[in-house]
PDB file of C-alpha atoms in Angstrom:
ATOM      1  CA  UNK W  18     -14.567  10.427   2.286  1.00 55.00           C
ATOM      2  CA  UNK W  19     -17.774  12.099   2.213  1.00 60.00           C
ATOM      3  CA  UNK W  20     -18.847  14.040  -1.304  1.00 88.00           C
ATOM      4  CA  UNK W  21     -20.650  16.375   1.175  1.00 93.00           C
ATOM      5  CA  UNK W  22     -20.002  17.778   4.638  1.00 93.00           C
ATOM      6  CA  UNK W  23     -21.997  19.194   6.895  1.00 94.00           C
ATOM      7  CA  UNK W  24     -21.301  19.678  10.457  1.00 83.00           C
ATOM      8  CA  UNK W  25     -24.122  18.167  11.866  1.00 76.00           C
ATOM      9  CA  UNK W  26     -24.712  20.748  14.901  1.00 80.00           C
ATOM     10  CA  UNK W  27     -27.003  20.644  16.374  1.00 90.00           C
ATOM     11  CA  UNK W  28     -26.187  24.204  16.052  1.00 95.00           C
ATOM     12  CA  UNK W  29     -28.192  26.824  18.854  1.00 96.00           C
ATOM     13  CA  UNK W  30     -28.154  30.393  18.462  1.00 96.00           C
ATOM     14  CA  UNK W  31     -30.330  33.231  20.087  1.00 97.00           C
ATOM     15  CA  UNK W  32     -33.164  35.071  18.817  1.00 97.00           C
ATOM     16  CA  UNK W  33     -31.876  37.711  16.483  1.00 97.00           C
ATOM     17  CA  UNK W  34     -28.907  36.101  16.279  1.00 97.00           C
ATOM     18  CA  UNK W  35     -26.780  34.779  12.884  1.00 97.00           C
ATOM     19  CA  UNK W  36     -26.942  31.819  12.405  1.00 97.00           C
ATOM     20  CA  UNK W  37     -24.083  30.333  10.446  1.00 96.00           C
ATOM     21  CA  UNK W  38     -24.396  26.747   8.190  1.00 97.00           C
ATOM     22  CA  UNK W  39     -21.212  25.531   6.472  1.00 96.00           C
ATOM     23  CA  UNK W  40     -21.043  23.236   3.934  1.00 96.00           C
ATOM     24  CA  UNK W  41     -17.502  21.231   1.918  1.00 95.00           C
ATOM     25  CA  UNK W  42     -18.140  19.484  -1.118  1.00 93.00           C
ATOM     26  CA  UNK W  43     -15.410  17.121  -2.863  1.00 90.00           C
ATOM     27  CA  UNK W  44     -16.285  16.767  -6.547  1.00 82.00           C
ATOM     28  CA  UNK W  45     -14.398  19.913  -8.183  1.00 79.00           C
ATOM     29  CA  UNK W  46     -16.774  19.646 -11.363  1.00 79.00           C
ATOM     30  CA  UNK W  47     -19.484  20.586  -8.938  1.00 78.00           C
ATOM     31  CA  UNK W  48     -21.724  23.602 -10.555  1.00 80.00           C
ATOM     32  CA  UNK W  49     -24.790  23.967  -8.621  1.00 87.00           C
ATOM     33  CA  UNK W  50     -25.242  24.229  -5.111  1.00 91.00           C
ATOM     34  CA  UNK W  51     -28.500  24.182  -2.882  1.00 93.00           C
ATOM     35  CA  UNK W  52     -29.620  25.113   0.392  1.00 96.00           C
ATOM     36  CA  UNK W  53     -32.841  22.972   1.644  1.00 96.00           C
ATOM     37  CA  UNK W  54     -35.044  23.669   5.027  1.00 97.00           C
ATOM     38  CA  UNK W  55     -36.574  20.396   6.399  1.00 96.00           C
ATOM     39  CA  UNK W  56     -39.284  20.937   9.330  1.00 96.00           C
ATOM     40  CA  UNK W  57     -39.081  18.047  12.074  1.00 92.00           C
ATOM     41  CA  UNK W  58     -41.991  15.762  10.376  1.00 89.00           C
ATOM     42  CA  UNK W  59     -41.773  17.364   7.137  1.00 92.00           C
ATOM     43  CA  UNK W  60     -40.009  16.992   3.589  1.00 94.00           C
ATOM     44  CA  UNK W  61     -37.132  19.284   2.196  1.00 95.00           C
ATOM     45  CA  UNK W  62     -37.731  22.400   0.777  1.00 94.00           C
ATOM     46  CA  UNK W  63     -35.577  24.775  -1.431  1.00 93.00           C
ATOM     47  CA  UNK W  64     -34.645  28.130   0.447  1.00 94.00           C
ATOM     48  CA  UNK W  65     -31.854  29.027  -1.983  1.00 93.00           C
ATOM     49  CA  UNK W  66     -29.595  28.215  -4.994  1.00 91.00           C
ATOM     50  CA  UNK W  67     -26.265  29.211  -5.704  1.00 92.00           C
ATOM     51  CA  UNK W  68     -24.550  29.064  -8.912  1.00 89.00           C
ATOM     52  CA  UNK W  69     -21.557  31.493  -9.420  1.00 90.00           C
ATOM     53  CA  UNK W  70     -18.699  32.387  -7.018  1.00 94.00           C
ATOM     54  CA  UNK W  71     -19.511  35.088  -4.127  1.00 95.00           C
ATOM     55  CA  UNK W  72     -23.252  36.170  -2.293  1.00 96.00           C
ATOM     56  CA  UNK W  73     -26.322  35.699  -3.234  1.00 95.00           C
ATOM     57  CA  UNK W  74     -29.074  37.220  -0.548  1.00 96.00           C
ATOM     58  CA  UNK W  75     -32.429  36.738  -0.738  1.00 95.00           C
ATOM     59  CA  UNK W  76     -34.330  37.939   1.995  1.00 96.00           C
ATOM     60  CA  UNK W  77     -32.724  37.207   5.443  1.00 97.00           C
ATOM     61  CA  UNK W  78     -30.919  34.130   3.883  1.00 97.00           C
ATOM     62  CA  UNK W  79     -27.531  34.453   2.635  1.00 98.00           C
ATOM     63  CA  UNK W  80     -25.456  31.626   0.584  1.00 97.00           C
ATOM     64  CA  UNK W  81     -22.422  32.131   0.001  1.00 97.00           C
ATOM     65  CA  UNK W  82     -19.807  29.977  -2.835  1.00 96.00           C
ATOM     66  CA  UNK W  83     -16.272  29.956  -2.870  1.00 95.00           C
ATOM     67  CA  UNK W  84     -15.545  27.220  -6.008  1.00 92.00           C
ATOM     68  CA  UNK W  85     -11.676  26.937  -5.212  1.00 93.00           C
ATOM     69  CA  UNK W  86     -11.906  25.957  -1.812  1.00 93.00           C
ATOM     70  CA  UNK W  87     -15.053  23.906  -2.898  1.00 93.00           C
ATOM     71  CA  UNK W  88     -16.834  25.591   0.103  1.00 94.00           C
ATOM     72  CA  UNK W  89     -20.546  26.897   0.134  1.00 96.00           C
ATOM     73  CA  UNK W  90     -22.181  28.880   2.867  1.00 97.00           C
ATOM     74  CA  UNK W  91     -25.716  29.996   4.434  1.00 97.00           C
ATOM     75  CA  UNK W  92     -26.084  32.804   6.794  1.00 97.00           C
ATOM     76  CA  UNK W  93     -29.606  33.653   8.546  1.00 98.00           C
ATOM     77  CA  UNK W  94     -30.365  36.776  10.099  1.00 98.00           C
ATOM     78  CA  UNK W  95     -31.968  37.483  12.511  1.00 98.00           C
ATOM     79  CA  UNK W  96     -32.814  34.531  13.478  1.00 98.00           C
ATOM     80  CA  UNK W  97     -36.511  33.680  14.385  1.00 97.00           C
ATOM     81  CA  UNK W  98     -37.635  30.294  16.814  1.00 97.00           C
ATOM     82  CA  UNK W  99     -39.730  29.342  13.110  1.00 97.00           C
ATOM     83  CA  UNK W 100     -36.148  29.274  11.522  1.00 97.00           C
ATOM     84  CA  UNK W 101     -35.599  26.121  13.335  1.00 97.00           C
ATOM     85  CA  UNK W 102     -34.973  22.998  11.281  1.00 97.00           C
ATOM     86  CA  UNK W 103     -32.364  20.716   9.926  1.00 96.00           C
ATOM     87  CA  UNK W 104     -30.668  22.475   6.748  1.00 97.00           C
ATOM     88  CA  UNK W 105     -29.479  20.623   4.162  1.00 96.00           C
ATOM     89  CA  UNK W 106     -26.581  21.323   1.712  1.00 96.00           C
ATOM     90  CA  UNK W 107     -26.900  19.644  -1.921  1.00 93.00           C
ATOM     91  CA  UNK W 108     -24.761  19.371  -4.844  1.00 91.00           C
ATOM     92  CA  UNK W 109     -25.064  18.597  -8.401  1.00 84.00           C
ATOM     93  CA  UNK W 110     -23.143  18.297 -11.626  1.00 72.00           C
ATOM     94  CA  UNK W 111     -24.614  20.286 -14.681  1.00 60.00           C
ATOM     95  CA  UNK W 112     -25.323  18.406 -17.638  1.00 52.00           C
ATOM     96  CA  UNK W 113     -25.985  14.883 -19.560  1.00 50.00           C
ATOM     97  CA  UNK W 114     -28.029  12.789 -17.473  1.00 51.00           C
ATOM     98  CA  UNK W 115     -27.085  14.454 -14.288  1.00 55.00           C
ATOM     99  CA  UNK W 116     -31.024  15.480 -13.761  1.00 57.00           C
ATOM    100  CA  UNK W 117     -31.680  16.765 -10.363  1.00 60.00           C
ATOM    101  CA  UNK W 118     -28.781  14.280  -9.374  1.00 76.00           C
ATOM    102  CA  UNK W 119     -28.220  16.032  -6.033  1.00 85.00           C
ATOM    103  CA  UNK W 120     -25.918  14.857  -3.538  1.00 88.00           C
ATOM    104  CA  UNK W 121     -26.593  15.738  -0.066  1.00 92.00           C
ATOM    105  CA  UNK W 122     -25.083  16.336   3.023  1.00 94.00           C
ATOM    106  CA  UNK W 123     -26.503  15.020   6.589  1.00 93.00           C
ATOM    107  CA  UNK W 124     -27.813  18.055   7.415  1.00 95.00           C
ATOM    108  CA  UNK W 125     -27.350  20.055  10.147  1.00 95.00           C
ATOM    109  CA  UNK W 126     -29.615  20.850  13.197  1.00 95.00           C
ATOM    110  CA  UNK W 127     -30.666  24.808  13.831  1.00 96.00           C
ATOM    111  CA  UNK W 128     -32.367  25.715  16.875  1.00 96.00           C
ATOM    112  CA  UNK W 129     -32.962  28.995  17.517  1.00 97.00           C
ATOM    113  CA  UNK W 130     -33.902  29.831  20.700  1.00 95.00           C
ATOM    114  CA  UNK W 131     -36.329  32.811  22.817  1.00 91.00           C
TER     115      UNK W 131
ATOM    116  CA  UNK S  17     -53.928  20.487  -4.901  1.00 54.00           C
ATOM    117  CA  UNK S  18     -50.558  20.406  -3.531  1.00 67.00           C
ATOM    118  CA  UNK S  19     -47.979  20.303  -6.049  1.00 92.00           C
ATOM    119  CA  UNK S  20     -46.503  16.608  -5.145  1.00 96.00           C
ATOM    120  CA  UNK S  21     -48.961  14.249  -3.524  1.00 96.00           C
ATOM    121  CA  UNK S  22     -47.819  10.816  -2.303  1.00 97.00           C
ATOM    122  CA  UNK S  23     -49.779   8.047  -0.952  1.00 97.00           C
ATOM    123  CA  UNK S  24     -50.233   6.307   1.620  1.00 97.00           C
ATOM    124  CA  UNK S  25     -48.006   8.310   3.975  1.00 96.00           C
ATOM    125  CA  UNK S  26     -47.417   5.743   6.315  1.00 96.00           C
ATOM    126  CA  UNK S  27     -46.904   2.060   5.380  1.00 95.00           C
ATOM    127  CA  UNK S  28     -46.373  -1.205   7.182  1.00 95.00           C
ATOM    128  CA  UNK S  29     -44.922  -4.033   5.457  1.00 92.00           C
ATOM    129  CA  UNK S  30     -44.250  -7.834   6.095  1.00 90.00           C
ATOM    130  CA  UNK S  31     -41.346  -8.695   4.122  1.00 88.00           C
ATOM    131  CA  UNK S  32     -42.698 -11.330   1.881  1.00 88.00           C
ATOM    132  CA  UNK S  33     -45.635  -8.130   0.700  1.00 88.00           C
ATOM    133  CA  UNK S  34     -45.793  -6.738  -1.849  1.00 93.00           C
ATOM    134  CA  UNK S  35     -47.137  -3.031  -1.886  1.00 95.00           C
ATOM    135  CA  UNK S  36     -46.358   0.024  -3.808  1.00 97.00           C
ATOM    136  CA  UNK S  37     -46.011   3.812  -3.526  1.00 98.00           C
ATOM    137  CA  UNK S  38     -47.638   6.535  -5.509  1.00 98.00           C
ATOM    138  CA  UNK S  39     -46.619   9.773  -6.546  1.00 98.00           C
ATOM    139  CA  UNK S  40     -48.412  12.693  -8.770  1.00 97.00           C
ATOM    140  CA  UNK S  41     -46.950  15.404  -9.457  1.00 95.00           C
ATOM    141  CA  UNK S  42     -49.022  18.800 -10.684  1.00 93.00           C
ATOM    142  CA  UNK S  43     -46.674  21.288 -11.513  1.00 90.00           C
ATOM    143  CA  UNK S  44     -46.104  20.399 -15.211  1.00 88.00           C
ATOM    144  CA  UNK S  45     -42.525  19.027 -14.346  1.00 88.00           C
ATOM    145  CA  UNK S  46     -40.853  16.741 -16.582  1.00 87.00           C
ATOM    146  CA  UNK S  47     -38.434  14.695 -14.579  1.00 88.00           C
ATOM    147  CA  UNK S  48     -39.726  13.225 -10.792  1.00 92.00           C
ATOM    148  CA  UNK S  49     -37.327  11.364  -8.255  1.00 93.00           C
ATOM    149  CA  UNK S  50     -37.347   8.675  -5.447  1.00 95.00           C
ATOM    150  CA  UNK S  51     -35.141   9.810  -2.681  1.00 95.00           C
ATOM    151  CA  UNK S  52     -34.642   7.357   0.845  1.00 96.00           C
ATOM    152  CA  UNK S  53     -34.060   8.960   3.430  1.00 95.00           C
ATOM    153  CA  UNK S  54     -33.195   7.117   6.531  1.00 93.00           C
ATOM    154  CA  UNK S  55     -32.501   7.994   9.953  1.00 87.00           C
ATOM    155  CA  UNK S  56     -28.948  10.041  10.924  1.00 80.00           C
ATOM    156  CA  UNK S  57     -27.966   9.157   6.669  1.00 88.00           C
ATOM    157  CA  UNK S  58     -28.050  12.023   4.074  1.00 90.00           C
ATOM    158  CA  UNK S  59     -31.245  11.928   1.515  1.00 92.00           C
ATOM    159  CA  UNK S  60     -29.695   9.100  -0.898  1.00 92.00           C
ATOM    160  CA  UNK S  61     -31.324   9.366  -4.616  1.00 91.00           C
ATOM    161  CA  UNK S  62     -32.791   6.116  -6.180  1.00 94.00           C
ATOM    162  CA  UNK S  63     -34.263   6.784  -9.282  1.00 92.00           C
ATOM    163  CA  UNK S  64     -34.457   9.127 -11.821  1.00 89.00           C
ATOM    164  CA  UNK S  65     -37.097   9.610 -14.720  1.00 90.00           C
ATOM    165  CA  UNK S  66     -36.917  12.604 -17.407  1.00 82.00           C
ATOM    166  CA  UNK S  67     -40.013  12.237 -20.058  1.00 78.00           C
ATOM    167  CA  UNK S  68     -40.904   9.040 -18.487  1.00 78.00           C
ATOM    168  CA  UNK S  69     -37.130   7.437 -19.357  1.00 81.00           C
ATOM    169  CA  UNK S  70     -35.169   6.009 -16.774  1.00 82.00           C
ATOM    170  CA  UNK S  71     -32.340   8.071 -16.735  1.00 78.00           C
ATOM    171  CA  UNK S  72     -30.786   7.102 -13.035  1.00 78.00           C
ATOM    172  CA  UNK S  73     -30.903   4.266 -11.203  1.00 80.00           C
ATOM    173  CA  UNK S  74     -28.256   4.314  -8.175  1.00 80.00           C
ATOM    174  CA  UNK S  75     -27.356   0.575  -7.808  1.00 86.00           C
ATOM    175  CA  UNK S  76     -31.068   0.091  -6.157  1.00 93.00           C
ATOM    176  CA  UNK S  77     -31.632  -3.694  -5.213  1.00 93.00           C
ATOM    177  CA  UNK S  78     -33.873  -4.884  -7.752  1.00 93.00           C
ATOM    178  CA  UNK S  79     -36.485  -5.489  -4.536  1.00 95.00           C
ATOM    179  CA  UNK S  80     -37.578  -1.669  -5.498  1.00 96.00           C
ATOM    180  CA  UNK S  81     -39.011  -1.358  -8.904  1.00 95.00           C
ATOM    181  CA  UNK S  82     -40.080   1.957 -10.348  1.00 95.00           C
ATOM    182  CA  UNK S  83     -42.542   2.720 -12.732  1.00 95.00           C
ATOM    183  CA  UNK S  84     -43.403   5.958 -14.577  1.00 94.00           C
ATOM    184  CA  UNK S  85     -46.358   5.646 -16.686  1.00 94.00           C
ATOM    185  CA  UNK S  86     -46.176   9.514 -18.182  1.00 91.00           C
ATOM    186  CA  UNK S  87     -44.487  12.676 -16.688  1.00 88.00           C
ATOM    187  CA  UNK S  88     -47.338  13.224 -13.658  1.00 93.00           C
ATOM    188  CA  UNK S  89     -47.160   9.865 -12.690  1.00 96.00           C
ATOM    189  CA  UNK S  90     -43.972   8.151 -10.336  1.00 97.00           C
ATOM    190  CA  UNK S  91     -44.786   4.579  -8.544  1.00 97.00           C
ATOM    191  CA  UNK S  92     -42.305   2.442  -6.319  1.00 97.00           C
ATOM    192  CA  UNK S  93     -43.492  -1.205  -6.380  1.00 97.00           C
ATOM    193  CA  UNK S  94     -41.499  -3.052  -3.481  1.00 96.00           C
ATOM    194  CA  UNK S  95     -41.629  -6.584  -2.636  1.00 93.00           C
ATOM    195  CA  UNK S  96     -39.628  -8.790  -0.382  1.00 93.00           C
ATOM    196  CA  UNK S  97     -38.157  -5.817   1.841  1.00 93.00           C
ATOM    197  CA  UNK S  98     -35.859  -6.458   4.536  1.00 94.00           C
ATOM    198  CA  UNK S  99     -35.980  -4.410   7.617  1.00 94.00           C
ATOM    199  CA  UNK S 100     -32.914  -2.369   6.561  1.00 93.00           C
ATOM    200  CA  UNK S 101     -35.325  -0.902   3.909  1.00 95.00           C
ATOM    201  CA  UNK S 102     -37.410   0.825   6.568  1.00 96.00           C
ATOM    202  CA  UNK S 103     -37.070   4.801   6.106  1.00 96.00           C
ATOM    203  CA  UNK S 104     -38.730   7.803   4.242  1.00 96.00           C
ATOM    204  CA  UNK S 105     -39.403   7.518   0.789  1.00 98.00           C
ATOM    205  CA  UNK S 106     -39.729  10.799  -0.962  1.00 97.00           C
ATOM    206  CA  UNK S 107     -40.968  11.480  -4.603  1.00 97.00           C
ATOM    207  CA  UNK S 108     -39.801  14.712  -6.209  1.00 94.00           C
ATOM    208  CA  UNK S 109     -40.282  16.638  -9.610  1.00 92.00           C
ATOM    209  CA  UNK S 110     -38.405  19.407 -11.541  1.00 88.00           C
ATOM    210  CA  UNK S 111     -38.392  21.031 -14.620  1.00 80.00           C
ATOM    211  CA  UNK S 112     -35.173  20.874 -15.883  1.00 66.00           C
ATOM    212  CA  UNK S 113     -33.109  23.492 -17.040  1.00 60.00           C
ATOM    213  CA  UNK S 114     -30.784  24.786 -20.090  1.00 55.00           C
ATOM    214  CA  UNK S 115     -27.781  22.533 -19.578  1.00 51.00           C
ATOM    215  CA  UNK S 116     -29.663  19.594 -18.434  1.00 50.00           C
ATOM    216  CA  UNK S 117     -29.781  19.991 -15.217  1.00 50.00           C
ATOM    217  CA  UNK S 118     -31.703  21.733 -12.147  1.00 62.00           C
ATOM    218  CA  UNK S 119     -31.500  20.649  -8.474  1.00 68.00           C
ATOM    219  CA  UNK S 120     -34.213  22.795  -7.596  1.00 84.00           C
ATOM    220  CA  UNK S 121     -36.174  20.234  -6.794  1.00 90.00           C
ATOM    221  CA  UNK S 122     -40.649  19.878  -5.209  1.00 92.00           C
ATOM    222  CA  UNK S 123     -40.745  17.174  -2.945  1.00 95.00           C
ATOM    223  CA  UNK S 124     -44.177  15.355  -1.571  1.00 96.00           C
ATOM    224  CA  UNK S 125     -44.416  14.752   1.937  1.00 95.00           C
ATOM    225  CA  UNK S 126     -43.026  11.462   1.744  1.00 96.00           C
ATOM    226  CA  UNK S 127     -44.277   7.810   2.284  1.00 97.00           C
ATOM    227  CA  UNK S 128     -42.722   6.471   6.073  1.00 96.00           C
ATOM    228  CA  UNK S 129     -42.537   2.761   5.094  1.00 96.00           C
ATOM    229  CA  UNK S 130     -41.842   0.367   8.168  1.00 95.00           C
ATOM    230  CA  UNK S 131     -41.140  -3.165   6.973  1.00 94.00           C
ATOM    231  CA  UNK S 132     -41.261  -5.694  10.100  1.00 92.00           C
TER     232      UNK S 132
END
């Protein structure tokens, strides 16, 4: 079974469009909870963080985190072609040695298109 | 500067080579990271150093050996790769957190190693 889930897409949506990225996570002691961009060519880079139940907006980005059904969400806006990327969803347990100890999921594939 | 720098960005590798990656961080950070990350497989973490300690090492094949001579400094030394070990090699930093942990995490632009 797979600590983290992603539905790999790819996912298309319209300009202007939301676009919606889901995201399952299996360790229930999981506390913090990350939503990466990664540009074809490029390396991953944070777009938002998520540490308490409920919404958290910043910007046109949206994450959403629902602990008891170990579910975390991101929801884009008005969605632009430069939002295109693969998204990644990472997990981590707080505490001890668990530095930066992110688990990620596969990532999944936005295009947004004209 | 950019705040992680790796070098060299691309690498091709025999498998009886030895050659090693390099990673500087200069954001003040304390801990830095190796991450693989290979084709259609989620970002897998390697190593972890916090104040230049080895804090993590995820069952890594002792083919990779990491080195982290102060809290700017990451290097991968790799020798005897096998194909299999061809992918993206990214170095991160972070500063961690109250409670000991933060996942918000700098990467470099990563080091494409091809090993033939």
């Amino acid at each position: 079974q797979k600590e983290v889930e992603q539905n790999s897409g790819p996912l298309s949506v319209p300009e202007g469009a939301i676009a919606s990225l889901n995201c399952t996570y299996s360790d229930r002691v999981s506390q913090s909870f990350f939503w990466y961009r990664q540009y074809s060519g490029k390396s991953p880079e944070l777009i938002m963080s998520i540490y308490s139940n409920g919404d958290k907006e910043d910007g046109r980005f949206t994450a959403q985190l629902n602990k008891a059904s170990q579910y975390v969400s991101l929801l884009i806006r008005d969605s632009q072609p430069s939002d295109s990327a693969t998204y990644l969803c990472a997990v981590s347990v707080i505490g001890g040695t668990s530095y930066g100890k992110l688990t990620f999921g596969q990532g999944t594939i936005l295009t947004v298109h004209p | 500067e950019t705040g992680v720098t790796q070098t060299p960005r691309h690498l091709v590798m025999g498998m009886t080579n030895k050659k090693s990656l390099k990673c500087e961080q200069h954001l003040g950070h304390n801990a830095m990271y190796w991450y693989k990350q290979s084709a259609k497989k989620p970002l897998e973490l390697m190593f972890v150093y916090n104040f230049k300690e080895q804090t993590e090492n995820n069952s890594v094949p002792s083919r990779f050996s990491p080195e982290c001579p102060n809290s700017s400094h990451l290097f991968l030394h790799l020798h005897t790769l096998q194909p299999e070990d061809s992918a993206l090699y990214l170095c991160a930093s972070s500063l961690p957190r109250r409670g000991g942990n933060t996942g918000e995490l700098f990467f470099g632009e990563g080091s494409r190693l091809t090993v033939l």
